[in-house]
Amino acid sequence: MNFILTTERLHLQPCGAEDLMRLHRLWTNQHIRYFLFDERIISEDEARSFIQASLDSFNRHNYGLWLVYCQNQCIGFAGFLDAEEAPNLIYGIHPDCWGQGYATEAARAVLTYGLETLSLPRVNADVDEPNTASVRVLQKLGMKQVGHATVNHHPLLYFTT
Ligand SMILES: CC(C)(COP(=O)(O)OP(=O)(O)OC[C@H]1O[C@@H](n2cnc3c(N)ncnc32)[C@H](O)[C@@H]1OP(=O)(O)O)[C@@H](O)C(=O)NCCC(=O)NCCS
C-alpha cells in the first residue's frame, strides 16, 4: 500500500529509521516539546522507539506518523498514535513555519485518509487547554470537543470526529 499523501502545498511521507535525527531535533525544539512532551527533552532512544512504534503501526493498521514536507523541506509531522478506543491525531510544525495553515493542511490530509481511505469509525485528539493554536486546528478540522479533565495538573480537552 502506498502511504504517501499529498495536498496542495504539502507532501507527507511515513517516517522511517533514517529520520531519527531529523525527528529528534524537531521533537526537542523548545517550542514543539512544550506541549508535546510537557517540555521534556526526550532522548534519541525514545525518539527511535516512537519511530519503531509508527513502523509497527503502519504494518498493523496502515497508519502511523508521517513527516510533512513543503518544497522538499521537512517542516513537521502529523499522524495517528494507536490507542485503545480510537486512533489519536497528533501533529507539529516547525515554529519557523507556524501561522501559515500547514498544521491544518497536514492534519486534514491525515484525517481524511483515516476516515475515508481506511474507513476508521472515529478519530480522537486530546490537547492541553492552553495550547490555543492546536485547539484552533482541531476546530478548523471540524472535530468536536467532547470532554475535559485535569491530568497531572494539566487541563486537557478531548476532541473527536
Ligand atoms: C499547534 C501547531 C501544530 C499549529 O501549527 P500551525 O501550522 O501554526 O497551525 P495553522 O496555521 O494550521 O493554524 C493555527 C491556528 O491557530 C491560531 N493561533 C495561533 N496561535 C494562537 C494563539 N496564541 N491564540 C489563538 N489562536 C492562535 C492561528 O491564527 C490559526 O487559526 P486561524 O487559521 O483561524 O487564523 C503548532 O503551534 C505546533 O507545532 N505546536 C507544537 C506541537 C503541538 O503543540 N502539537 C499539538 C499537540 S499534538
XYZ file of N, CA, C and O and ligand atoms in Angstrom:
692
model
N 0.849 -1.204 0.000
C 0.000 0.000 0.000
C 0.882 1.250 0.000
O 1.919 1.271 0.666
N 0.465 2.253 -0.761
C 1.238 3.492 -0.842
C 0.728 4.474 0.225
O -0.408 4.921 0.155
N 1.572 4.799 1.173
C 1.120 5.632 2.290
C 1.434 7.111 2.079
O 1.267 7.912 2.988
N 1.935 7.468 0.882
C 2.286 8.876 0.647
C 1.007 9.686 0.432
O 0.098 9.255 -0.291
N 0.935 10.817 1.115
C -0.227 11.697 0.986
C 0.238 13.027 0.412
O 1.320 13.511 0.769
N -0.563 13.617 -0.449
C -0.195 14.937 -0.983
C -1.373 15.886 -0.841
O -2.539 15.483 -0.902
N -1.032 17.148 -0.634
C -2.049 18.202 -0.575
C -1.583 19.299 -1.538
O -0.561 19.141 -2.204
N -2.295 20.396 -1.545
C -1.928 21.496 -2.447
C -0.475 21.933 -2.243
O 0.266 22.132 -3.191
N -0.040 22.041 -0.978
C 1.307 22.556 -0.711
C 2.247 21.532 -0.095
O 3.447 21.787 0.024
N 1.699 20.409 0.348
C 2.496 19.502 1.190
C 2.582 18.086 0.628
O 1.716 17.652 -0.145
N 3.616 17.416 1.086
C 3.875 16.038 0.719
C 4.116 15.325 2.066
O 4.957 15.761 2.846
N 3.361 14.258 2.321
C 3.502 13.559 3.609
C 4.017 12.151 3.363
O 3.443 11.412 2.545
N 5.063 11.796 4.075
C 5.722 10.513 3.859
C 5.904 9.806 5.203
O 6.363 10.441 6.164
N 5.565 8.522 5.285
C 5.730 7.821 6.562
C 7.164 7.955 7.077
O 8.106 7.891 6.287
N 7.329 8.163 8.369
C 8.689 8.304 8.899
C 9.337 6.931 9.023
O 8.668 5.917 9.234
N 10.644 6.923 8.859
C 11.400 5.676 8.933
C 12.639 5.857 9.800
O 12.917 6.971 10.283
N 13.382 4.764 9.961
C 14.560 4.786 10.838
C 15.546 5.884 10.425
O 16.208 6.488 11.276
N 15.618 6.172 9.132
C 16.570 7.170 8.631
C 16.188 8.595 9.062
O 16.973 9.519 8.901
N 14.982 8.771 9.605
C 14.524 10.113 10.001
C 14.807 10.417 11.468
O 14.358 11.445 11.986
N 15.532 9.518 12.148
C 15.737 9.664 13.594
C 16.268 11.046 13.986
O 15.668 11.733 14.824
N 17.375 11.482 13.398
C 17.985 12.734 13.846
C 17.086 13.927 13.542
O 16.942 14.840 14.346
N 16.467 13.886 12.362
C 15.562 14.975 11.958
C 14.389 15.089 12.934
O 14.029 16.162 13.396
N 13.809 13.929 13.286
C 12.659 13.961 14.189
C 13.072 14.298 15.617
O 12.360 15.014 16.326
N 14.237 13.794 16.027
C 14.701 14.106 17.380
C 14.910 15.616 17.513
O 14.526 16.220 18.521
N 15.493 16.230 16.487
C 15.685 17.696 16.501
C 14.350 18.418 16.609
O 14.189 19.362 17.367
N 13.379 17.952 15.836
C 12.063 18.594 15.821
C 11.358 18.412 17.171
O 10.847 19.374 17.752
N 11.373 17.176 17.679
C 10.641 16.890 18.921
C 11.302 17.534 20.142
O 10.654 17.680 21.181
N 12.591 17.869 20.045
C 13.240 18.504 21.198
C 13.312 20.024 21.042
O 13.799 20.706 21.938
N 12.827 20.536 19.924
C 12.750 22.001 19.764
C 11.917 22.557 20.931
O 10.856 22.018 21.250
N 12.386 23.627 21.545
C 11.719 24.084 22.787
C 10.255 24.451 22.571
O 9.438 24.278 23.478
N 9.896 24.938 21.384
C 8.503 25.331 21.144
C 7.627 24.136 20.790
O 6.417 24.162 20.990
N 8.229 23.099 20.260
C 7.460 21.888 19.922
C 7.266 21.048 21.185
O 6.185 20.544 21.469
N 8.330 20.899 21.961
C 8.254 19.978 23.110
C 7.398 20.542 24.240
O 6.964 19.801 25.117
N 7.156 21.843 24.220
C 6.459 22.489 25.333
C 5.134 21.787 25.646
O 4.867 21.432 26.796
N 4.297 21.596 24.631
C 3.033 20.894 24.857
C 3.131 19.416 24.518
O 2.484 18.588 25.160
N 3.955 19.089 23.537
C 4.007 17.700 23.068
C 4.560 16.759 24.132
O 4.049 15.665 24.354
N 5.630 17.193 24.815
C 6.261 16.336 25.830
C 6.336 17.046 27.183
O 7.237 16.769 27.972
N 5.414 17.955 27.432
C 5.431 18.720 28.682
C 6.824 19.292 28.932
O 7.339 19.214 30.051
N 7.429 19.794 27.885
C 8.728 20.480 27.932
C 9.931 19.547 28.047
O 11.069 19.970 27.962
N 9.672 18.256 28.279
C 10.772 17.316 28.485
C 11.588 17.135 27.211
O 11.040 17.094 26.118
N 12.922 17.043 27.371
C 13.781 16.750 26.220
C 13.891 15.233 26.110
O 14.547 14.596 26.943
N 13.240 14.663 25.118
C 13.270 13.201 25.004
C 14.640 12.765 24.473
O 15.323 13.523 23.787
N 15.006 11.533 24.801
C 16.308 11.010 24.360
C 16.185 10.500 22.921
O 15.076 10.280 22.414
N 17.335 10.273 22.305
C 17.320 9.690 20.960
C 16.680 8.309 20.984
O 15.976 7.929 20.059
N 16.905 7.558 22.071
C 16.315 6.222 22.170
C 14.786 6.286 22.199
O 14.105 5.458 21.597
N 14.270 7.293 22.909
C 12.807 7.445 22.939
C 12.279 7.786 21.553
O 11.261 7.241 21.115
N 12.980 8.703 20.876
C 12.561 9.078 19.516
C 12.596 7.840 18.620
O 11.678 7.600 17.829
N 13.638 7.017 18.786
C 13.760 5.788 17.982
C 12.572 4.861 18.261
O 12.012 4.259 17.352
N 12.164 4.790 19.530
C 11.055 3.874 19.834
C 9.722 4.421 19.296
O 8.855 3.642 18.903
N 9.563 5.749 19.237
C 8.348 6.299 18.607
C 8.317 5.960 17.117
O 7.264 5.631 16.562
N 9.489 6.050 16.481
C 9.558 5.737 15.051
C 9.265 4.250 14.833
O 8.515 3.879 13.931
N 9.816 3.399 15.691
C 9.557 1.958 15.564
C 8.070 1.668 15.774
O 7.473 0.858 15.051
N 7.472 2.352 16.761
C 6.030 2.155 17.008
C 5.225 2.571 15.778
O 4.227 1.930 15.421
N 5.679 3.642 15.109
C 4.983 4.085 13.897
C 5.132 3.045 12.782
O 4.152 2.717 12.098
N 6.334 2.505 12.619
C 6.545 1.473 11.589
C 5.655 0.260 11.868
O 5.006 -0.278 10.966
N 5.602 -0.160 13.137
C 4.749 -1.297 13.523
C 3.280 -0.986 13.240
O 2.516 -1.831 12.773
N 2.907 0.266 13.558
C 1.517 0.676 13.375
C 1.138 0.675 11.888
O 0.039 0.256 11.513
N 2.048 1.155 11.020
C 1.763 1.102 9.578
C 1.574 -0.354 9.143
O 0.681 -0.646 8.353
N 2.395 -1.247 9.681
C 2.266 -2.665 9.318
C 0.931 -3.247 9.763
O 0.292 -3.998 9.049
N 0.519 -2.880 10.967
C -0.702 -3.476 11.532
C -1.981 -2.768 11.086
O -2.988 -3.399 10.837
N -1.915 -1.406 11.047
C -3.159 -0.647 10.865
C -3.184 0.241 9.620
O -4.175 0.932 9.378
N -2.062 0.291 8.898
C -1.956 1.187 7.735
C -1.948 2.667 8.109
O -2.257 3.526 7.279
N -1.680 2.971 9.356
C -1.456 4.367 9.753
C -0.348 4.440 10.787
O 0.015 3.442 11.412
N 0.199 5.649 10.929
C 1.290 5.882 11.872
C 1.651 7.361 11.808
O 0.748 8.198 11.704
N 2.939 7.659 11.815
C 3.370 9.062 11.748
C 3.967 9.356 10.378
O 4.775 8.586 9.862
N 3.584 10.493 9.834
C 4.144 10.967 8.569
C 5.026 12.191 8.828
O 4.719 13.010 9.711
N 6.076 12.324 8.028
C 6.814 13.586 8.007
C 6.138 14.489 6.992
O 5.658 14.020 5.953
N 6.129 15.787 7.296
C 5.455 16.751 6.424
C 6.517 17.567 5.690
O 7.361 18.209 6.331
N 6.477 17.519 4.365
C 7.445 18.252 3.540
C 6.746 19.376 2.791
O 5.645 19.191 2.268
N 7.422 20.527 2.739
C 6.954 21.642 1.933
C 8.132 22.044 1.057
O 9.201 22.377 1.596
N 7.965 21.994 -0.223
C 9.047 22.297 -1.168
C 10.339 21.554 -0.777
O 11.399 22.156 -0.645
N 10.188 20.264 -0.557
C 11.312 19.371 -0.227
C 11.988 19.633 1.114
O 13.015 19.053 1.414
N 11.411 20.522 1.913
C 11.949 20.772 3.266
C 11.026 20.097 4.269
O 9.807 20.277 4.195
N 11.615 19.364 5.229
C 10.776 18.766 6.265
C 10.374 19.865 7.253
O 11.228 20.499 7.869
N 9.074 20.117 7.368
C 8.613 21.202 8.250
C 7.837 20.679 9.459
O 7.449 21.460 10.324
N 7.581 19.365 9.527
C 6.829 18.892 10.681
C 6.422 17.442 10.543
O 6.973 16.696 9.735
N 5.448 17.069 11.347
C 4.956 15.690 11.342
C 3.462 15.719 11.631
O 2.932 16.704 12.182
N 2.797 14.655 11.240
C 1.369 14.501 11.559
C 1.060 13.020 11.484
O 1.748 12.273 10.780
N 0.051 12.605 12.217
C -0.315 11.197 12.129
C -1.198 10.747 13.266
O -1.802 11.569 13.967
N -1.265 9.428 13.395
C -2.108 8.828 14.420
C -1.266 7.981 15.363
O -0.405 7.218 14.923
N -1.554 8.121 16.636
C -0.999 7.207 17.630
C -2.061 6.139 17.871
O -3.253 6.464 17.984
N -1.601 4.909 17.956
C -2.521 3.820 18.223
C -3.058 3.982 19.646
O -2.286 4.260 20.565
N -4.339 3.873 19.818
C -4.925 3.993 21.162
C -6.075 3.004 21.269
O -6.568 2.505 20.252
N -6.488 2.734 22.514
C -7.468 1.677 22.743
C -8.798 1.953 22.047
O -9.309 1.143 21.297
N -9.327 3.166 22.282
C -10.676 3.470 21.829
C -10.734 3.802 20.338
O -11.581 3.311 19.598
N -9.788 4.662 19.920
C -9.714 5.101 18.514
C -8.348 5.749 18.329
O -7.755 6.237 19.293
N -7.828 5.776 17.097
C -6.528 6.415 16.882
C -6.554 7.876 17.318
O -7.575 8.554 17.199
N -5.414 8.330 17.821
C -5.284 9.688 18.339
C -4.497 10.551 17.361
O -3.356 10.233 17.045
N -5.091 11.645 16.919
C -4.446 12.537 15.951
C -3.396 13.406 16.641
O -3.690 14.018 17.675
N -2.188 13.458 16.070
C -1.169 14.390 16.583
C -0.484 15.078 15.403
O -0.490 14.569 14.276
N 0.122 16.213 15.678
C 0.802 16.980 14.628
C 1.716 17.998 15.279
O 1.550 18.355 16.463
N 2.673 18.465 14.505
C 3.557 19.541 14.972
C 4.259 20.134 13.765
O 4.573 19.414 12.807
N 4.443 21.427 13.791
C 5.070 22.148 12.677
C 6.214 22.977 13.249
O 6.093 23.557 14.348
N 7.328 23.024 12.518
C 8.465 23.813 12.992
C 8.033 25.274 13.193
O 7.342 25.838 12.334
N 8.437 25.885 14.326
C 7.998 27.255 14.631
C 8.260 28.263 13.506
O 7.502 29.222 13.355
N 9.309 28.046 12.707
C 9.573 28.973 11.592
C 8.424 29.005 10.595
O 8.328 29.935 9.793
N 7.584 27.972 10.637
C 6.521 27.833 9.628
C 5.120 27.962 10.234
O 4.125 27.640 9.584
N 5.026 28.366 11.479
C 3.714 28.497 12.123
C 2.882 29.593 11.448
O 3.432 30.546 10.865
N 1.581 29.474 11.617
C 0.664 30.530 11.211
C 0.404 30.609 9.718
O -0.122 31.604 9.228
N 0.751 29.543 8.992
C 0.510 29.561 7.543
C -0.457 28.458 7.120
O -0.550 28.126 5.941
N -1.122 27.891 8.116
C -2.123 26.863 7.806
C -1.553 25.478 7.541
O -2.281 24.563 7.144
N -0.258 25.288 7.782
C 0.357 23.998 7.451
C -0.146 22.867 8.357
O -0.379 21.746 7.887
N -0.291 23.133 9.653
C -0.761 22.067 10.558
C -2.155 21.624 10.148
O -2.445 20.421 10.085
N -3.003 22.584 9.857
C -4.379 22.248 9.464
C -4.364 21.434 8.173
O -5.070 20.431 8.049
N -3.539 21.861 7.217
C -3.492 21.174 5.914
C -2.960 19.743 6.079
O -3.517 18.805 5.502
N -1.908 19.587 6.872
C -1.328 18.249 7.072
C -2.285 17.364 7.869
O -2.527 16.198 7.511
N -2.836 17.911 8.948
C -3.738 17.113 9.796
C -5.002 16.742 9.023
O -5.531 15.640 9.179
N -5.464 17.651 8.155
C -6.666 17.337 7.368
C -6.383 16.175 6.408
O -7.220 15.299 6.216
N -5.187 16.172 5.822
C -4.828 15.088 4.893
C -4.814 13.745 5.616
O -5.329 12.737 5.109
N -4.249 13.751 6.807
C -4.148 12.522 7.599
C -5.552 12.064 8.038
O -5.900 10.882 7.960
N -6.334 13.028 8.474
C -7.689 12.722 8.952
C -8.554 12.173 7.811
O -9.262 11.166 7.981
N -8.472 12.796 6.659
C -9.261 12.344 5.502
C -8.834 10.935 5.099
O -9.665 10.069 4.807
N -7.520 10.712 5.118
C -7.007 9.372 4.809
C -7.583 8.354 5.808
O -8.053 7.279 5.422
N -7.550 8.705 7.084
C -8.032 7.782 8.117
C -9.515 7.491 7.982
O -9.946 6.335 8.014
N -10.296 8.554 7.807
C -11.757 8.380 7.808
C -12.263 7.836 6.482
O -13.170 7.006 6.454
N -11.670 8.311 5.363
C -12.216 7.925 4.052
C -11.506 6.709 3.458
O -12.145 5.747 3.068
N -10.181 6.737 3.432
C -9.464 5.607 2.815
C -9.500 4.378 3.716
O -9.753 3.269 3.262
N -9.242 4.583 5.008
C -9.217 3.430 5.925
C -10.583 3.138 6.549
O -10.739 2.151 7.253
N -11.542 4.051 6.338
C -12.888 3.898 6.922
C -12.854 3.721 8.435
O -13.616 2.918 9.002
N -11.963 4.449 9.095
C -11.965 4.394 10.564
C -13.287 4.968 11.057
O -13.739 6.002 10.555
N -13.926 4.316 12.029
C -15.203 4.847 12.504
C -15.044 6.180 13.246
O -15.956 6.992 13.275
N -13.858 6.385 13.825
C -13.695 7.571 14.661
C -12.211 7.880 14.844
O -11.373 6.977 14.825
N -11.905 9.158 15.032
C -10.553 9.588 15.397
C -10.685 10.525 16.586
O -11.583 11.379 16.610
N -9.829 10.360 17.579
C -9.837 11.229 18.756
C -8.613 12.137 18.765
O -7.616 11.867 18.080
N -8.670 13.168 19.566
C -7.489 14.012 19.797
C -7.615 14.599 21.184
O -8.728 14.949 21.615
N -6.505 14.662 21.917
C -6.558 15.407 23.172
C -5.494 16.489 23.132
O -4.449 16.335 22.506
N -5.823 17.596 23.771
C -4.981 18.773 23.640
C -4.949 19.517 24.975
O -5.959 19.565 25.677
N -3.775 20.069 25.318
C -3.682 20.896 26.518
C -4.535 22.148 26.286
O -4.382 22.813 25.262
N -5.370 22.463 27.250
C -6.283 23.605 27.061
C -5.552 24.903 26.684
O -6.019 25.644 25.830
N -4.385 25.204 27.291
C -3.713 26.463 26.912
C -3.082 26.433 25.516
O -2.615 27.469 25.049
N -3.070 25.279 24.861
C -2.476 25.175 23.526
C -3.504 25.668 22.499
O -4.080 24.899 21.715
N -3.723 26.984 22.510
C -4.834 27.557 21.735
C -4.678 27.338 20.230
O -5.665 27.159 19.525
N -3.436 27.355 19.734
C -3.232 27.138 18.289
C -3.686 25.723 17.914
O -4.341 25.523 16.888
N -3.374 24.756 18.773
C -3.752 23.377 18.486
C -5.264 23.188 18.610
O -5.875 22.485 17.799
N -5.859 23.821 19.609
C -7.317 23.755 19.758
C -7.971 24.304 18.489
O -8.904 23.725 17.934
N -7.413 25.412 18.004
C -7.954 26.051 16.788
C -7.825 25.110 15.582
O -8.730 25.018 14.761
N -6.702 24.406 15.487
C -6.518 23.454 14.379
C -7.629 22.398 14.430
O -8.280 22.114 13.423
N -7.872 21.841 15.614
C -8.905 20.801 15.739
C -10.286 21.354 15.376
O -11.086 20.680 14.718
N -10.538 22.607 15.783
C -11.826 23.226 15.430
C -11.934 23.410 13.921
O -12.975 23.142 13.326
N -10.818 23.851 13.296
C -10.851 24.058 11.840
C -11.055 22.735 11.097
O -11.578 22.718 9.994
N -10.623 21.637 11.715
C -10.814 20.320 11.097
C -12.246 19.826 11.268
O -12.620 18.784 10.737
N -13.022 20.548 12.071
C -14.408 20.146 12.303
C -14.565 19.129 13.407
O -15.629 18.522 13.559
N -13.506 18.927 14.214
C -13.635 17.985 15.323
C -14.398 18.654 16.468
O -14.369 19.873 16.609
N -15.066 17.816 17.265
C -15.929 18.364 18.318
C -15.329 18.100 19.694
O -14.839 16.994 19.948
N -15.419 19.103 20.550
C -14.955 18.889 21.923
C -15.993 18.060 22.668
O -17.178 18.399 22.671
N -15.536 16.957 23.274
C -16.481 16.059 23.946
C -16.185 15.897 25.428
O -16.863 15.151 26.120
N -15.152 16.563 25.914
C -14.873 16.429 27.336
C -13.659 17.217 27.753
O -12.954 17.786 26.914
N -13.463 17.283 29.050
C -12.247 17.903 29.582
C -11.893 17.227 30.893
O -12.741 16.590 31.533
N -10.635 17.315 31.267
C -10.180 16.669 32.504
C -8.893 17.343 32.930
O -8.264 18.068 32.144
N -8.506 17.120 34.175
C -7.199 17.589 34.622
C -6.343 16.356 34.865
O -6.696 15.491 35.663
N -5.264 16.259 34.105
C -4.392 15.087 34.202
C -2.993 15.581 34.568
O -2.414 16.403 33.853
N -2.464 15.084 35.688
C -1.154 15.547 36.194
C -1.088 17.076 36.271
O -0.129 17.674 35.799
N -2.135 17.678 36.777
C -2.241 19.138 36.944
C -2.379 19.882 35.621
O -2.285 21.110 35.588
N -2.557 19.169 34.495
C -2.709 19.834 33.200
C -4.164 19.761 32.755
O -4.709 18.656 32.638
N -4.779 20.911 32.449
C -6.141 20.855 31.899
C -6.104 20.357 30.458
O -5.390 20.912 29.613
N -6.845 19.286 30.190
C -6.869 18.666 28.858
C -8.266 18.762 28.265
O -9.261 18.640 28.984
N -8.325 18.981 26.958
C -9.605 18.954 26.249
C -9.616 17.736 25.339
O -8.600 17.440 24.693
N -10.743 17.046 25.284
C -10.871 15.863 24.430
C -11.748 16.192 23.238
O -12.840 16.750 23.401
N -11.250 15.839 22.058
C -11.983 16.071 20.813
C -12.208 14.741 20.102
O -11.431 13.799 20.265
N -13.254 14.713 19.291
C -13.479 13.538 18.433
C -14.106 13.972 17.112
O -14.584 15.116 16.989
N -14.076 13.067 16.133
C -14.644 13.421 14.831
C -16.174 13.319 14.863
O -16.730 12.619 15.681
C -0.249 23.659 17.119
C 0.594 23.830 15.876
C 0.746 22.476 15.224
C -0.093 24.800 14.923
O 0.659 24.871 13.706
P 0.350 25.963 12.580
O 0.890 25.443 11.283
O 0.773 27.288 13.046
O -1.265 25.872 12.544
P -2.258 26.553 11.482
O -1.566 27.712 10.836
O -2.804 25.464 10.600
O -3.462 27.041 12.399
C -3.198 27.689 13.624
C -4.450 28.424 14.064
O -4.284 28.801 15.418
C -4.355 30.207 15.526
N -3.434 30.598 16.591
C -2.095 30.528 16.592
N -1.616 30.956 17.764
C -2.680 31.279 18.523
C -2.842 31.803 19.826
N -1.793 32.021 20.614
N -4.109 32.016 20.266
C -5.186 31.764 19.499
N -5.087 31.269 18.233
C -3.855 31.032 17.770
C -3.975 30.738 14.151
O -4.429 32.054 13.969
C -4.660 29.714 13.284
O -6.063 29.913 13.238
P -6.786 30.711 12.012
O -6.450 29.966 10.752
O -8.236 30.671 12.371
O -6.189 32.095 11.992
C 1.996 24.405 16.218
O 1.824 25.521 17.042
C 2.916 23.391 16.877
O 3.616 22.629 16.204
N 2.939 23.378 18.226
C 3.824 22.440 18.964
C 3.356 20.997 18.870
C 1.927 20.861 19.364
O 1.529 21.516 20.302
N 1.163 19.972 18.700
C -0.220 19.746 19.061
C -0.369 18.712 20.093
S -0.330 17.102 19.368
